Amino acid sequence: MELWFSELHTPNVKFSIKVDRQLFSATSEFQRIDIFESKDFGRFLILDGCMMLTEKDEFIYHEMIAHVPMCVNPSIKKILLIGGGDGGSARELLKYSTVERIDLVEIDELVIEACRKFLPQTAACLDDPRVSIKIEDGLKFVRRCVDEYDLIIVDSTDPFGPGEGLFTKEFYGNCFKALRADGIMVNQHENPFYTKDAIAMQRAHKRIVSSFPISRVYQLHIPTYPSGHWLFGFASKEHHPIEGVDFARWKRLGLETRYYNVNLHRGAFALPNYVEALLTAVEPE
Ligand code: SAM
């Protein structure tokens, strides 16, 4: 008998992974949480039927969400990480001795518990003394913050269910307020390939552009995400993601990465024409 996990990327496109066994399944007050084990992708986390991360390819997502801003601004000390209950983003950020504190605001404590038990590859770092975990809605948490953080990373689920509020104009405006004068926000920004996701991407970009003076988008490839072509947003009060960046300084840090490097950093912001067209279509004239 064969067991398969399948996710519909569109009503007519399905992505499937053969499963050896299911390790965890529960429904919290926010979402259904499943963890499976497979030959080709190792263990993987599913929230409300959507792929979040696999042991095999999570390094791509977590390196690119963390090292791009950390290379741009060497003075980042205090970080707000919204979502990210699996610990992968925190693991990459903790590689920097200059990081003094990560406030990890995760709405669902059960995600953290399940990842601590079954996904130590990403969750083990959550015990680092620099990580302060707060079980709360990130949308509400950030309302209380003013001029407090050097970096905000929105490592959220997709714009429905508990993650929906993390794609709103109110939320991005509050992130702007919560950041210090040279603050940076990086956010999970969906994919440009499938129509429904591209519309969500445009909606998020339009709202971010109206909140931040510098707003760019960069790309990465994640085999297990819809279309495999994924985007992150880079928004800032004063730092450009490439111009004026001391890439040689970052290389001197000697950090070990499997995906991120400074050439890829520069290249990731060079987007395909159809993606540029989608973005400029929602930017002010
Ligand atoms: N880091 C993973 C990856 O590699 O793609 C996926 C992101 S992580 C699992 C998404 C997290 O965002 C989930 O744990 C979810 O519970 C959390 N989340 C969703 N909405 C939230 C909200 N409004 N506030 C805080 N956390 C939220």
GROMACS .gro file of C-alpha atoms in nm, residues 26-175:
model
  150
   26ALA     CA    1  -0.353   1.773   1.567
   27THR     CA    2  -0.586   2.066   1.524
   28SER     CA    3  -0.515   2.375   1.736
   29GLU     CA    4  -0.752   2.669   1.778
   30PHE     CA    5  -0.582   2.819   1.469
   31GLN     CA    6  -0.506   2.543   1.220
   32ARG     CA    7  -0.449   2.176   1.150
   33ILE     CA    8  -0.089   2.069   1.204
   34ASP     CA    9   0.063   1.759   1.043
   35ILE     CA   10   0.419   1.625   1.029
   36PHE     CA   11   0.514   1.342   0.794
   37GLU     CA   12   0.830   1.146   0.717
   38SER     CA   13   0.939   1.072   0.358
   39LYS     CA   14   1.237   0.925   0.172
   40ASP     CA   15   1.296   1.215  -0.065
   41PHE     CA   16   1.228   1.520   0.155
   42GLY     CA   17   1.282   1.383   0.504
   43ARG     CA   18   1.035   1.511   0.761
   44PHE     CA   19   0.796   1.788   0.657
   45LEU     CA   20   0.552   2.027   0.828
   46ILE     CA   21   0.204   2.090   0.689
   47LEU     CA   22  -0.033   2.360   0.818
   48ASP     CA   23  -0.395   2.349   0.702
   49GLY     CA   24  -0.287   2.124   0.417
   50CYS     CA   25  -0.016   2.364   0.294
   51MET     CA   26   0.354   2.278   0.275
   52MET     CA   27   0.554   2.487   0.524
   53LEU     CA   28   0.897   2.323   0.526
   54THR     CA   29   1.083   2.002   0.458
   55GLU     CA   30   1.411   1.890   0.612
   56LYS     CA   31   1.561   1.870   0.264
   57ASP     CA   32   1.488   2.220   0.130
   58GLU     CA   33   1.413   2.441   0.434
   59PHE     CA   34   1.771   2.577   0.427
   60ILE     CA   35   1.690   2.767   0.106
   61TYR     CA   36   1.396   2.957   0.259
   62HIS     CA   37   1.558   3.024   0.598
   63GLU     CA   38   1.898   3.131   0.461
   64MET     CA   39   1.743   3.371   0.212
   65ILE     CA   40   1.495   3.524   0.460
   66ALA     CA   41   1.775   3.587   0.715
   67HIS     CA   42   2.109   3.652   0.542
   68VAL     CA   43   1.992   3.909   0.287
   69PRO     CA   44   1.895   4.169   0.553
   70MET     CA   45   2.180   4.067   0.784
   71CYS     CA   46   2.431   4.130   0.503
   72VAL     CA   47   2.273   4.469   0.419
   73ASN     CA   48   2.286   4.612   0.773
   74PRO     CA   49   2.574   4.497   0.997
   75SER     CA   50   2.426   4.685   1.295
   76ILE     CA   51   2.118   4.465   1.339
   77LYS     CA   52   2.092   4.372   1.708
   78LYS     CA   53   1.722   4.350   1.797
   79ILE     CA   54   1.492   4.146   1.573
   80LEU     CA   55   1.117   4.086   1.566
   81LEU     CA   56   1.040   3.750   1.405
   82ILE     CA   57   0.667   3.712   1.340
   83GLY     CA   58   0.554   3.354   1.277
   84GLY     CA   59   0.856   3.129   1.234
   85GLY     CA   60   0.744   2.885   1.506
   86ASP     CA   61   0.948   2.609   1.341
   87GLY     CA   62   1.268   2.789   1.440
   88GLY     CA   63   1.440   2.783   1.099
   89SER     CA   64   1.465   3.160   1.055
   90ALA     CA   65   1.582   3.205   1.415
   91ARG     CA   66   1.853   2.940   1.358
   92GLU     CA   67   2.004   3.141   1.073
   93LEU     CA   68   1.979   3.476   1.257
   94LEU     CA   69   2.154   3.330   1.564
   95LYS     CA   70   2.465   3.263   1.353
   96TYR     CA   71   2.547   3.635   1.403
   97SER     CA   72   2.723   3.714   1.732
   98THR     CA   73   2.601   4.074   1.687
   99VAL     CA   74   2.236   3.966   1.729
  100GLU     CA   75   2.141   4.042   2.090
  101ARG     CA   76   1.773   3.949   2.095
  102ILE     CA   77   1.506   3.783   1.880
  103ASP     CA   78   1.144   3.836   1.987
  104LEU     CA   79   0.970   3.541   1.819
  105VAL     CA   80   0.593   3.610   1.808
  106GLU     CA   81   0.414   3.289   1.711
  107ILE     CA   82   0.033   3.265   1.735
  108ASP     CA   83   0.021   2.886   1.777
  109GLU     CA   84   0.211   2.724   2.064
  110LEU     CA   85   0.127   2.379   1.928
  111VAL     CA   86   0.341   2.445   1.619
  112ILE     CA   87   0.640   2.512   1.843
  113GLU     CA   88   0.570   2.203   2.053
  114ALA     CA   89   0.534   1.977   1.747
  115CYS     CA   90   0.850   2.118   1.582
  116ARG     CA   91   1.052   2.087   1.902
  117LYS     CA   92   0.953   1.718   1.918
  118PHE     CA   93   0.974   1.615   1.552
  119LEU     CA   94   1.180   1.882   1.370
  120PRO     CA   95   1.488   1.948   1.587
  121GLN     CA   96   1.678   2.047   1.269
  122THR     CA   97   1.496   2.382   1.278
  123ALA     CA   98   1.349   2.402   1.630
  124ALA     CA   99   1.656   2.315   1.841
  125CYS     CA  100   1.777   2.677   1.844
  126LEU     CA  101   1.458   2.800   2.014
  127ASP     CA  102   1.629   2.730   2.349
  128ASP     CA  103   1.900   2.988   2.273
  129PRO     CA  104   1.894   3.250   2.552
  130ARG     CA  105   1.874   3.528   2.292
  131VAL     CA  106   1.535   3.399   2.171
  132SER     CA  107   1.228   3.528   2.357
  133ILE     CA  108   0.915   3.340   2.250
  134LYS     CA  109   0.579   3.516   2.279
  135ILE     CA  110   0.261   3.324   2.198
  136GLU     CA  111   0.050   3.599   2.042
  137ASP     CA  112  -0.099   3.729   1.719
  138GLY     CA  113   0.177   3.924   1.543
  139LEU     CA  114  -0.079   4.169   1.409
  140LYS     CA  115  -0.175   4.270   1.764
  141PHE     CA  116   0.180   4.252   1.906
  142VAL     CA  117   0.327   4.498   1.656
  143ARG     CA  118   0.059   4.759   1.734
  144ARG     CA  119   0.234   4.818   2.067
  145CYS     CA  120   0.585   4.866   1.922
  146VAL     CA  121   0.746   5.200   1.838
  147ASP     CA  122   1.104   5.258   1.717
  148GLU     CA  123   1.211   4.930   1.875
  149TYR     CA  124   1.355   4.687   1.618
  150ASP     CA  125   1.640   4.690   1.366
  151LEU     CA  126   1.482   4.409   1.163
  152ILE     CA  127   1.133   4.261   1.133
  153ILE     CA  128   1.100   3.925   0.957
  154VAL     CA  129   0.748   3.816   0.870
  155ASP     CA  130   0.787   3.440   0.842
  156SER     CA  131   0.416   3.373   0.810
  157THR     CA  132   0.174   3.129   0.658
  158ASP     CA  133  -0.016   3.237   0.346
  159PRO     CA  134  -0.267   3.526   0.341
  160PHE     CA  135  -0.561   3.328   0.472
  161GLY     CA  136  -0.647   3.183   0.812
  162PRO     CA  137  -0.428   3.309   1.100
  163GLY     CA  138  -0.178   3.466   0.857
  164GLU     CA  139  -0.430   3.685   0.676
  165GLY     CA  140  -0.376   3.989   0.901
  166LEU     CA  141  -0.003   3.982   0.829
  167PHE     CA  142  -0.063   4.098   0.472
  168THR     CA  143  -0.266   4.412   0.552
  169LYS     CA  144  -0.185   4.782   0.512
  170GLU     CA  145  -0.243   4.829   0.885
  171PHE     CA  146   0.013   4.560   0.966
  172TYR     CA  147   0.281   4.698   0.731
  173GLY     CA  148   0.219   5.051   0.864
  174ASN     CA  149   0.268   4.924   1.220
  175CYS     CA  150   0.586   4.742   1.116
   0.00000   0.00000   0.00000
